[in-house]
Short mmCIF file of C-alpha atoms and ligand atoms in Angstrom, two decimals:
data_model
loop_
_atom_site.label_atom_id
_atom_site.label_comp_id
_atom_site.label_asym_id
_atom_site.label_seq_id
_atom_site.Cartn_x
_atom_site.Cartn_y
_atom_site.Cartn_z
CA UNK A 1 2.70 13.10 -11.67
CA UNK A 2 1.95 13.65 -15.37
CA UNK A 3 2.05 17.38 -14.75
CA UNK A 4 5.47 17.40 -13.08
CA UNK A 5 6.71 14.99 -15.72
CA UNK A 6 5.58 17.29 -18.51
CA UNK A 7 7.18 20.22 -16.70
CA UNK A 8 10.43 18.29 -16.43
CA UNK A 9 10.41 17.45 -20.13
CA UNK A 10 9.65 21.05 -20.99
CA UNK A 11 12.53 22.19 -18.79
CA UNK A 12 14.90 19.70 -20.39
CA UNK A 13 13.92 20.76 -23.87
CA UNK A 14 14.25 24.44 -23.00
CA UNK A 15 17.63 23.85 -21.37
CA UNK A 16 18.95 22.06 -24.44
CA UNK A 17 17.64 24.85 -26.63
CA UNK A 18 19.37 27.51 -24.55
CA UNK A 19 22.65 25.57 -24.39
CA UNK A 20 22.59 25.07 -28.14
CA UNK A 21 21.97 28.75 -28.70
CA UNK A 22 24.75 29.85 -26.38
CA UNK A 23 27.25 27.52 -28.09
CA UNK A 24 26.55 28.59 -31.63
CA UNK A 25 25.76 31.68 -33.63
CA UNK A 26 23.79 29.48 -35.98
CA UNK A 27 20.06 29.55 -35.41
CA UNK A 28 19.40 26.68 -33.07
CA UNK A 29 17.44 23.80 -34.55
CA UNK A 30 14.11 23.38 -32.89
CA UNK A 31 14.00 20.33 -30.64
CA UNK A 32 12.96 17.35 -32.74
CA UNK A 33 12.09 14.87 -30.08
CA UNK A 34 11.04 14.63 -26.49
CA UNK A 35 13.32 11.63 -26.09
CA UNK A 36 16.21 13.86 -25.11
CA UNK A 37 19.40 12.01 -24.22
CA UNK A 38 19.36 11.92 -20.45
CA UNK A 39 22.16 14.02 -19.03
CA UNK A 40 24.19 12.32 -16.37
CA UNK A 41 26.36 13.76 -13.63
CA UNK A 42 29.82 12.45 -12.82
CA UNK A 43 28.50 10.72 -9.70
CA UNK A 44 25.82 9.02 -11.77
CA UNK A 45 28.37 7.90 -14.37
CA UNK A 46 30.73 6.61 -11.70
CA UNK A 47 27.99 4.60 -10.05
CA UNK A 48 26.37 3.23 -13.18
CA UNK A 49 29.06 1.67 -15.34
CA UNK A 50 27.96 0.73 -18.89
CA UNK A 51 27.83 -2.94 -17.88
CA UNK A 52 25.45 -2.21 -15.01
CA UNK A 53 23.20 -0.16 -17.29
CA UNK A 54 23.19 -3.06 -19.74
CA UNK A 55 22.22 -5.48 -16.97
CA UNK A 56 19.42 -3.16 -15.82
CA UNK A 57 18.09 -3.13 -19.39
CA UNK A 58 18.21 -6.93 -19.50
CA UNK A 59 16.36 -7.19 -16.17
CA UNK A 60 13.65 -4.87 -17.45
CA UNK A 61 13.20 -6.83 -20.68
CA UNK A 62 13.06 -10.13 -18.80
CA UNK A 63 10.49 -8.81 -16.31
CA UNK A 64 8.26 -7.40 -19.04
CA UNK A 65 7.79 -10.92 -20.45
CA UNK A 66 7.81 -12.87 -17.15
CA UNK A 67 4.61 -14.23 -15.61
CA UNK A 68 6.21 -15.41 -12.36
CA UNK A 69 4.64 -12.62 -10.28
CA UNK A 70 1.18 -13.19 -11.75
CA UNK A 71 1.30 -16.94 -11.16
CA UNK A 72 2.39 -16.38 -7.58
CA UNK A 73 -0.42 -13.87 -7.10
CA UNK A 74 -2.88 -16.34 -8.54
CA UNK A 75 -1.80 -18.94 -5.99
CA UNK A 76 -1.88 -16.49 -3.06
CA UNK A 77 -5.32 -15.13 -3.90
CA UNK A 78 -7.16 -18.08 -5.43
CA UNK A 79 -5.61 -21.17 -3.86
CA UNK A 80 -4.86 -19.66 -0.46
CA UNK A 81 -7.35 -16.77 -0.36
CA UNK A 82 -7.80 -13.95 2.15
CA UNK A 83 -4.90 -13.77 4.60
CA UNK A 84 -6.06 -11.94 7.70
CA UNK A 85 -3.53 -11.88 10.55
CA UNK A 86 -3.87 -14.96 12.71
CA UNK A 87 -5.91 -16.91 10.12
CA UNK A 88 -5.04 -20.37 8.79
CA UNK A 89 -4.67 -18.79 5.33
CA UNK A 90 -2.06 -16.34 6.63
CA UNK A 91 -0.13 -19.29 8.00
CA UNK A 92 -0.44 -21.16 4.71
CA UNK A 93 0.78 -18.07 2.86
CA UNK A 94 3.86 -17.80 5.10
CA UNK A 95 4.75 -21.44 4.42
CA UNK A 96 4.06 -21.12 0.71
CA UNK A 97 6.12 -17.95 0.15
CA UNK A 98 8.98 -19.32 2.28
CA UNK A 99 9.04 -22.54 0.22
CA UNK A 100 8.92 -20.64 -3.10
CA UNK A 101 11.80 -18.37 -2.10
CA UNK A 102 13.80 -21.37 -0.89
CA UNK A 103 13.20 -22.97 -4.25
CA UNK A 104 14.70 -19.88 -5.91
CA UNK A 105 17.88 -20.58 -3.94
CA UNK A 106 17.51 -17.88 -1.29
CA UNK A 107 18.42 -18.22 2.40
CA UNK A 108 15.03 -18.12 4.09
CA UNK A 109 14.31 -17.24 7.69
CA UNK A 110 10.94 -17.03 9.43
CA UNK A 111 10.91 -14.18 11.90
CA UNK A 112 8.48 -14.74 14.76
CA UNK A 113 5.66 -12.20 15.13
CA UNK A 114 2.81 -12.30 17.65
CA UNK A 115 -0.37 -11.22 15.90
CA UNK A 116 -3.99 -10.64 16.90
CA UNK A 117 -6.58 -13.18 15.84
CA UNK A 118 -9.87 -11.50 15.16
CA UNK A 119 -12.63 -13.35 13.31
CA UNK A 120 -15.56 -11.73 11.53
CA UNK A 121 -19.07 -12.82 12.55
CA UNK A 122 -22.59 -11.93 11.53
CA UNK A 123 -23.03 -8.33 10.38
CA UNK A 124 -26.47 -6.94 9.66
CA UNK A 125 -28.27 -3.67 10.24
CA UNK A 126 -31.80 -2.42 9.70
CA UNK A 127 -33.40 0.96 10.21
CA UNK A 128 -36.38 0.13 12.43
CA UNK A 129 -37.70 3.68 12.82
CA UNK A 130 -37.39 6.69 10.48
CA UNK A 131 -39.52 9.53 9.17
CA UNK A 132 -42.09 8.41 6.59
CA UNK A 133 -41.66 4.73 7.43
CA UNK A 134 -44.27 2.50 5.82
CA UNK A 135 -46.08 0.43 8.37
CA UNK A 136 -44.30 -2.84 9.09
CA UNK A 137 -41.31 -1.90 6.92
CA UNK A 138 -37.62 -1.69 7.80
CA UNK A 139 -34.71 -0.58 5.64
CA UNK A 140 -31.60 -2.67 5.28
CA UNK A 141 -28.23 -0.97 5.78
CA UNK A 142 -25.16 -2.59 4.21
CA UNK A 143 -22.15 -2.62 6.49
CA UNK A 144 -19.11 -4.58 7.59
CA UNK A 145 -17.31 -4.73 10.93
CA UNK A 146 -14.05 -2.80 11.30
CA UNK A 147 -11.02 -4.83 12.33
CA UNK A 148 -10.91 -5.39 16.08
CA UNK A 149 -14.57 -4.44 16.57
CA UNK A 150 -16.21 -5.88 19.65
CA UNK A 151 -19.51 -7.74 19.45
CA UNK A 152 -23.07 -6.63 20.04
CA UNK A 153 -25.29 -9.09 21.93
CA UNK A 154 -25.97 -12.09 19.70
CA UNK A 155 -29.44 -10.77 18.88
CA UNK A 156 -28.14 -7.27 18.30
CA UNK A 157 -28.79 -3.88 19.88
CA UNK A 158 -31.25 -1.15 18.97
CA UNK A 159 -30.44 2.53 19.41
CA UNK A 160 -30.98 5.95 17.90
CA UNK A 161 -28.45 7.01 15.26
CA UNK A 162 -26.67 10.35 15.62
CA UNK A 163 -24.96 11.56 12.44
CA UNK A 164 -21.89 13.78 12.71
CA UNK A 165 -19.75 15.18 9.92
CA UNK A 166 -16.57 15.62 11.92
CA UNK A 167 -14.92 15.35 15.33
CA UNK A 168 -15.91 18.91 16.25
CA UNK A 169 -19.58 18.12 15.83
CA UNK A 170 -19.20 15.02 17.97
CA UNK A 171 -17.49 17.02 20.68
CA UNK A 172 -20.09 19.78 20.64
CA UNK A 173 -22.89 17.25 21.11
CA UNK A 174 -21.17 15.94 24.19
CA UNK A 175 -21.82 12.92 26.37
CA UNK A 176 -25.45 13.85 27.02
CA UNK A 177 -26.46 13.51 23.37
CA UNK A 178 -24.05 10.68 22.45
CA UNK A 179 -24.36 8.31 25.39
CA UNK A 180 -26.24 5.13 24.45
CA UNK A 181 -26.53 6.14 20.77
CA UNK A 182 -25.05 4.75 17.55
CA UNK A 183 -22.77 7.44 16.11
CA UNK A 184 -22.33 7.64 12.33
CA UNK A 185 -19.29 9.58 11.06
CA UNK A 186 -20.30 10.82 7.60
CA UNK A 187 -16.95 12.03 6.24
CA UNK A 188 -17.09 11.95 2.43
CA UNK A 189 -14.24 10.45 0.37
CA UNK A 190 -13.19 13.14 -2.12
CA UNK A 191 -13.71 11.54 -5.53
CA UNK A 192 -12.56 14.53 -7.51
CA UNK A 193 -9.14 14.45 -5.92
CA UNK A 194 -8.98 10.71 -6.60
CA UNK A 195 -9.90 11.26 -10.24
CA UNK A 196 -7.10 13.82 -10.46
CA UNK A 197 -4.57 11.25 -9.27
CA UNK A 198 -4.57 12.31 -5.61
CA UNK A 199 -6.48 9.36 -4.20
CA UNK A 200 -4.07 8.86 -1.30
CA UNK A 201 -4.84 12.39 -0.17
CA UNK A 202 -8.58 11.64 -0.22
CA UNK A 203 -7.83 8.47 1.71
CA UNK A 204 -5.73 10.26 4.31
CA UNK A 205 -8.47 12.81 4.91
CA UNK A 206 -11.28 10.28 5.33
CA UNK A 207 -9.43 7.48 7.07
CA UNK A 208 -8.96 9.55 10.23
CA UNK A 209 -12.57 8.82 11.06
CA UNK A 210 -12.19 5.09 10.54
CA UNK A 211 -9.04 5.07 12.65
CA UNK A 212 -10.06 7.30 15.55
CA UNK A 213 -13.85 7.81 15.23
CA UNK A 214 -15.06 4.74 17.15
CA UNK A 215 -12.75 5.49 20.08
CA UNK A 216 -13.87 9.13 20.17
CA UNK A 217 -17.52 8.02 20.17
CA UNK A 218 -16.85 5.40 22.86
CA UNK A 219 -15.23 8.04 25.04
CA UNK A 220 -18.59 9.86 25.06
CA UNK A 221 -20.51 6.71 25.94
CA UNK A 222 -21.74 5.68 22.47
CA UNK A 223 -23.28 2.20 22.18
CA UNK A 224 -21.68 1.62 18.77
CA UNK A 225 -19.90 3.55 16.03
CA UNK A 226 -20.31 3.56 12.27
CA UNK A 227 -18.12 5.24 9.70
CA UNK A 228 -18.88 6.01 6.08
CA UNK A 229 -16.71 3.64 4.02
CA UNK A 230 -13.37 5.05 2.95
CA UNK A 231 -13.72 4.16 -0.71
CA UNK A 232 -14.27 5.53 -4.13
CA UNK A 233 -16.77 3.26 -5.92
CA UNK A 234 -20.53 3.44 -6.33
CA UNK A 235 -21.55 -0.18 -5.97
CA UNK A 236 -22.77 -0.11 -2.36
CA UNK A 237 -19.64 -1.87 -1.11
CA UNK A 238 -18.52 -1.52 2.50
CA UNK A 239 -14.76 -1.12 3.03
CA UNK A 240 -13.30 -2.51 6.24
CA UNK A 241 -9.98 -1.52 7.86
CA UNK A 242 -8.08 -0.93 11.04
CA UNK A 243 -9.65 1.10 13.82
CA UNK A 244 -8.06 1.95 17.15
CA UNK A 245 -9.47 -0.35 19.84
CA UNK A 246 -12.59 1.38 21.12
CA UNK A 247 -14.31 -1.30 23.20
CA UNK A 248 -17.61 -0.85 21.32
CA UNK A 249 -18.96 -2.47 18.14
CA UNK A 250 -17.68 -0.57 15.10
CA UNK A 251 -18.50 -0.95 11.42
CA UNK A 252 -18.19 0.75 8.05
CA UNK A 253 -21.44 1.40 6.18
CA UNK A 254 -21.46 1.91 2.43
CA UNK A 255 -21.32 5.48 1.15
CA UNK A 256 -24.86 4.99 -0.18
CA UNK A 257 -26.21 3.91 3.20
CA UNK A 258 -24.38 6.69 5.02
CA UNK A 259 -26.17 9.16 2.78
CA UNK A 260 -29.52 7.42 3.37
CA UNK A 261 -29.14 7.51 7.14
CA UNK A 262 -27.90 11.11 7.12
CA UNK A 263 -30.81 12.25 4.94
CA UNK A 264 -33.39 10.52 7.13
CA UNK A 265 -31.78 11.69 10.37
CA UNK A 266 -31.96 15.27 9.08
CA UNK A 267 -35.76 14.80 8.91
CA UNK A 268 -36.28 13.19 12.31
CA UNK A 269 -35.55 10.31 14.59
CA UNK A 270 -33.75 7.28 13.13
CA UNK A 271 -33.29 4.07 15.08
CA UNK A 272 -31.16 1.13 13.98
CA UNK A 273 -31.05 -2.50 14.94
CA UNK A 274 -27.40 -3.52 14.65
CA UNK A 275 -25.92 -7.00 14.90
CA UNK A 276 -22.15 -7.52 14.80
CA UNK A 277 -20.71 -10.71 16.27
CA UNK A 278 -16.98 -10.79 15.56
CA UNK A 279 -14.73 -12.59 18.03
CA UNK A 280 -11.32 -11.76 19.39
CA UNK A 281 -9.47 -15.06 19.89
CA UNK A 282 -6.13 -15.51 21.66
CA UNK A 283 -3.05 -14.06 19.90
CA UNK A 284 -1.28 -16.32 17.41
CA UNK A 285 2.37 -16.84 16.53
CA UNK A 286 3.00 -15.86 12.92
CA UNK A 287 6.01 -14.81 10.86
CA UNK A 288 7.65 -12.32 8.55
CA UNK A 289 9.25 -14.23 5.67
CA UNK A 290 12.81 -12.96 5.18
CA UNK A 291 14.79 -14.32 2.24
CA UNK A 292 18.32 -13.29 1.29
CA UNK A 293 20.11 -13.50 -2.02
CA UNK A 294 23.56 -12.99 -0.54
CA UNK A 295 25.75 -10.26 -1.93
CA UNK A 296 29.00 -11.33 -3.61
CA UNK A 297 31.07 -8.35 -2.45
CA UNK A 298 29.23 -6.78 0.50
CA UNK A 299 26.91 -9.43 1.93
CA UNK A 300 26.54 -7.30 5.08
CA UNK A 301 24.98 -4.44 3.09
CA UNK A 302 21.27 -4.99 2.57
CA UNK A 303 18.69 -3.80 0.06
CA UNK A 304 15.13 -4.67 1.10
CA UNK A 305 12.32 -5.34 -1.40
CA UNK A 306 8.97 -5.96 0.20
CA UNK A 307 5.20 -6.09 0.37
CA UNK A 308 2.82 -7.28 3.08
CA UNK A 309 1.53 -10.83 3.03
CA UNK A 310 -1.47 -10.37 5.32
CA UNK A 311 -4.66 -8.89 3.87
CA UNK A 312 -8.19 -8.07 4.90
CA UNK A 313 -10.68 -10.89 4.88
CA UNK A 314 -13.48 -9.63 2.61
CA UNK A 315 -11.68 -10.01 -0.72
CA UNK A 316 -8.60 -12.08 -1.52
CA UNK A 317 -5.97 -9.37 -1.02
CA UNK A 318 -4.85 -9.15 -4.66
CA UNK A 319 -4.10 -5.42 -4.88
CA UNK A 320 -3.60 -5.03 -1.10
CA UNK A 321 -1.07 -6.41 -0.97
CA UNK A 322 -0.51 -9.73 -2.66
CA UNK A 323 0.79 -7.71 -5.62
CA UNK A 324 3.50 -6.10 -3.49
CA UNK A 325 4.72 -9.47 -2.22
CA UNK A 326 4.89 -11.08 -5.65
CA UNK A 327 6.75 -8.24 -7.37
CA UNK A 328 9.30 -8.36 -4.53
CA UNK A 329 9.61 -12.14 -5.04
CA UNK A 330 10.07 -11.63 -8.76
CA UNK A 331 13.00 -9.27 -8.19
CA UNK A 332 14.89 -12.30 -6.83
CA UNK A 333 13.49 -14.68 -9.44
CA UNK A 334 14.69 -12.48 -12.33
CA UNK A 335 18.22 -12.19 -10.97
CA UNK A 336 18.43 -15.96 -10.53
CA UNK A 337 17.03 -16.57 -13.99
CA UNK A 338 19.53 -14.17 -15.59
CA UNK A 339 22.30 -15.45 -13.30
CA UNK A 340 23.04 -11.93 -12.10
CA UNK A 341 24.65 -12.01 -8.68
CA UNK A 342 23.98 -8.91 -6.57
CA UNK A 343 27.07 -7.31 -5.00
CA UNK A 344 25.11 -6.37 -1.92
CA UNK A 345 22.51 -8.65 -0.36
CA UNK A 346 19.03 -8.51 -1.86
CA UNK A 347 16.57 -9.21 0.95
CA UNK A 348 12.98 -10.09 0.07
CA UNK A 349 10.56 -9.52 2.94
CA UNK A 350 6.90 -10.61 3.02
CA UNK A 351 5.62 -8.66 6.02
CA UNK A 352 3.00 -9.99 8.39
CA UNK A 353 0.26 -7.98 10.10
CA UNK A 354 0.47 -4.64 8.27
CA UNK A 355 -3.31 -4.37 8.35
CA UNK A 356 -3.98 -5.34 11.95
CA UNK A 357 -1.36 -3.42 13.89
CA UNK A 358 2.02 -3.76 12.13
CA UNK A 359 3.43 -6.33 14.55
CA UNK A 360 5.61 -7.61 11.69
CA UNK A 361 7.50 -4.41 11.07
CA UNK A 362 7.76 -3.87 14.84
CA UNK A 363 9.41 -7.27 15.25
CA UNK A 364 11.83 -6.56 12.40
CA UNK A 365 12.77 -3.21 13.91
CA UNK A 366 13.31 -4.77 17.30
CA UNK A 367 15.51 -7.53 15.89
CA UNK A 368 17.45 -5.54 13.30
CA UNK A 369 17.85 -1.95 14.53
CA UNK A 370 21.58 -2.51 14.97
CA UNK A 371 21.81 -3.51 11.29
CA UNK A 372 19.96 -0.45 10.00
CA UNK A 373 23.21 1.43 9.31
CA UNK A 374 24.01 -1.40 6.86
CA UNK A 375 20.55 -1.31 5.27
CA UNK A 376 21.39 0.57 2.09
CA UNK A 377 17.77 1.10 1.10
CA UNK A 378 14.30 -0.36 1.60
CA UNK A 379 11.55 -0.58 -1.00
CA UNK A 380 7.92 -1.45 -0.35
CA UNK A 381 5.07 -1.80 -2.83
CA UNK A 382 1.73 -1.31 -1.07
CA UNK A 383 -0.36 0.88 -3.35
CA UNK A 384 -1.80 -1.68 -5.70
CA UNK A 385 -0.88 -3.25 -9.00
CA UNK A 386 -1.89 -0.61 -11.54
CA UNK A 387 0.51 0.95 -14.02
CA UNK A 388 3.60 2.15 -12.09
CA UNK A 389 4.52 5.83 -12.22
CA UNK A 390 7.88 5.45 -10.49
CA UNK A 391 8.86 5.79 -6.87
CA UNK A 392 8.10 8.07 -4.00
CA UNK A 393 11.34 8.47 -2.12
CA UNK A 394 12.33 9.57 1.35
CA UNK A 395 16.07 10.18 1.22
CA UNK A 396 18.54 13.01 0.77
CA UNK A 397 18.25 15.02 -2.46
CA UNK A 398 21.70 13.90 -3.69
CA UNK A 399 20.72 10.26 -3.09
CA UNK A 400 17.51 10.67 -5.09
CA UNK A 401 19.37 12.46 -7.86
CA UNK A 402 21.81 9.56 -8.06
CA UNK A 403 18.93 7.24 -8.98
CA UNK A 404 17.97 9.13 -12.15
CA UNK A 405 19.82 6.65 -14.45
CA UNK A 406 17.57 3.93 -13.00
CA UNK A 407 14.34 5.68 -13.88
CA UNK A 408 15.83 6.44 -17.31
CA UNK A 409 15.87 2.67 -17.82
CA UNK A 410 12.18 2.56 -16.82
CA UNK A 411 11.24 5.44 -19.11
CA UNK A 412 10.03 3.12 -21.89
CA UNK A 413 6.90 2.42 -19.84
CA UNK A 414 6.76 5.74 -18.05
CA UNK A 415 7.86 4.82 -14.52
CA UNK A 416 10.11 7.84 -14.22
CA UNK A 417 8.94 9.53 -11.03
CA UNK A 418 11.33 10.02 -8.13
CA UNK A 419 8.88 11.96 -6.03
CA UNK A 420 10.25 13.26 -2.72
CA UNK A 421 7.99 12.24 0.13
CA UNK A 422 7.87 13.94 3.52
CA UNK A 423 6.45 10.70 4.96
CA UNK A 424 7.84 7.17 4.95
CA UNK A 425 6.61 5.74 1.62
CA UNK A 426 5.36 2.44 3.08
CA UNK A 427 3.97 1.39 6.46
CA UNK A 428 6.29 -1.58 6.92
CA UNK A 429 9.44 0.36 6.06
CA UNK A 430 8.39 3.42 8.09
CA UNK A 431 10.54 2.57 11.06
CA UNK A 432 13.58 1.93 8.86
CA UNK A 433 12.91 5.26 7.20
CA UNK A 434 12.63 6.99 10.59
CA UNK A 435 15.97 5.42 11.46
CA UNK A 436 17.69 6.96 8.44
CA UNK A 437 17.44 4.14 5.88
CA UNK A 438 16.73 5.58 2.41
CA UNK A 439 13.18 4.45 1.65
CA UNK A 440 11.30 3.99 -1.63
CA UNK A 441 7.64 3.24 -2.29
CA UNK A 442 6.73 1.81 -5.68
CA UNK A 443 4.03 4.20 -6.77
CA UNK A 444 1.13 3.19 -9.02
CA UNK A 445 -1.62 5.05 -10.80
CA UNK A 446 -3.96 5.12 -7.80
CA UNK A 447 -7.11 6.48 -9.41
CA UNK A 448 -9.10 3.26 -9.02
CA UNK A 449 -7.24 1.75 -6.06
CA UNK A 450 -9.80 2.85 -3.49
CA UNK A 451 -12.68 1.45 -5.56
CA UNK A 452 -11.60 -1.98 -4.31
CA UNK A 453 -9.29 -1.39 -1.32
CA UNK A 454 -10.33 -3.36 1.83
CA UNK A 455 -13.55 -4.48 0.14
CA UNK A 456 -14.88 -7.79 -1.17
CA UNK A 457 -13.87 -6.61 -4.65
CA UNK A 458 -10.10 -6.78 -3.98
CA UNK A 459 -9.69 -9.87 -6.15
CA UNK A 460 -7.31 -11.13 -8.84
CA UNK A 461 -9.37 -9.88 -11.79
CA UNK A 462 -8.50 -6.29 -10.75
CA UNK A 463 -4.85 -6.97 -11.61
CA UNK A 464 -3.90 -6.42 -15.26
CA UNK A 465 -1.09 -8.87 -16.04
CA UNK A 466 0.82 -6.40 -18.24
CA UNK A 467 0.69 -3.75 -15.50
CA UNK A 468 1.86 -6.24 -12.88
CA UNK A 469 4.81 -7.05 -15.17
CA UNK A 470 5.67 -3.34 -15.31
CA UNK A 471 5.62 -3.22 -11.52
CA UNK A 472 7.85 -6.25 -11.30
CA UNK A 473 10.23 -4.65 -13.80
CA UNK A 474 10.37 -1.38 -11.84
CA UNK A 475 10.99 -3.23 -8.57
CA UNK A 476 13.66 -5.56 -9.98
CA UNK A 477 15.52 -2.83 -11.87
CA UNK A 478 15.57 -0.47 -8.88
CA UNK A 479 16.59 -3.27 -6.51
CA UNK A 480 19.49 -4.44 -8.65
CA UNK A 481 20.64 -0.85 -9.16
CA UNK A 482 20.76 -0.40 -5.40
CA UNK A 483 22.66 -3.64 -4.85
CA UNK A 484 25.13 -3.03 -7.66
CA UNK A 485 25.79 0.68 -7.99
CA UNK A 486 29.41 1.40 -7.08
CA UNK A 487 28.75 3.13 -3.75
CA UNK A 488 26.02 2.45 -1.27
CA UNK A 489 23.28 5.05 -1.62
CA UNK A 490 24.40 8.08 0.46
CA UNK A 491 22.38 9.03 3.54
ZN1 LIG B 1 -1.70 -2.63 2.26
#
């Protein structure tokens, strides 16, 4: 992002220089400032009247001094806690967010969603045989069950560990060498990419093994499957997450322990005693919280702002994704506080079940597909709470270009990106995006996101209040622009 931003500034400066030169025989003055007056097209000017630009500035200023989002996040994470699908805390969070949005004066609806109810149990592992083992000694391995994992016997199972680096290696070993074994997928999370600002690429590469590895191992008769944690930190933390139902116990070991097991297995036979006792309970009825601030001129046209309310159970779901929910809530809070009535309907959605199968967004799609042509745009924030860089957008190029005056408003804190995305920029808005709704993902500096993501360290202290305020400002300004620009965003 910084690179493309610098390139853009350089291009702007060069363009101004060339225009100045072509218009005058005088030697052109060298550009004095990078804060070039943004140039606006006719379509931009027509859509963003001076009054609207003034209101966007006021929304930004209000959000940058508003602690509403942080206080809501504090309640969600500290008073309510982890909000795994189907848990009592998820239910409490639904009721809490619905009541808060009602108190803001919004029309609140609870949309029924059937969610899985999986409960973590004991999770321990020891290496009970390995080369060079001291007599009577075992080595502890730190791990955590993946969502949906089945249980080992209550007193655990013991089996040889087979380490593979990729799916090809697994396949080449075949059923004969995999059957009855514990398979460890040792795909390494690329920290250098993450440090360079490309952490979601590192995540995408490694998460394939968490998602599909256990099933692939089960298909070859494995007794259990382990994956190296998809995470970026060095504090021996296991990172849980969704894994396709495999019918065998499945867990994430820490990066440190994956390396330990791989090193020992390269020397000789390694056997592990593994105990995982999670339970799959009957499905539970839960809800998406949907809250409308009705539009004054086009109530039937809808702009969605959203985050997902459910979280993993190890931490308290502060960055994933309590932060997304509370900045969406604040978009409505700011408008009410400033008494700014949206022309189109602003719809706040707190999604349920993003982490455990996306039943929430499926239910919304099922119930609202016919309204998608009147969904002007959908925004989701689900990449943390760090300093916002702008938006990744999946929409036509003219539509994205039309939003430049909005990011000009956000330029004071650097959230200027309108980065075209080939993929839907948010899991819960993916189906809207696939159905033609212009989609935006609030994009944060993700360099440290995967240090904490899906681990016990996803807690409130990781959220910097000033950065959360910037996120709330970016969300509220973009949302109000979309509700109040003259024309609905073109498709
Ligand atoms: Zn998330």
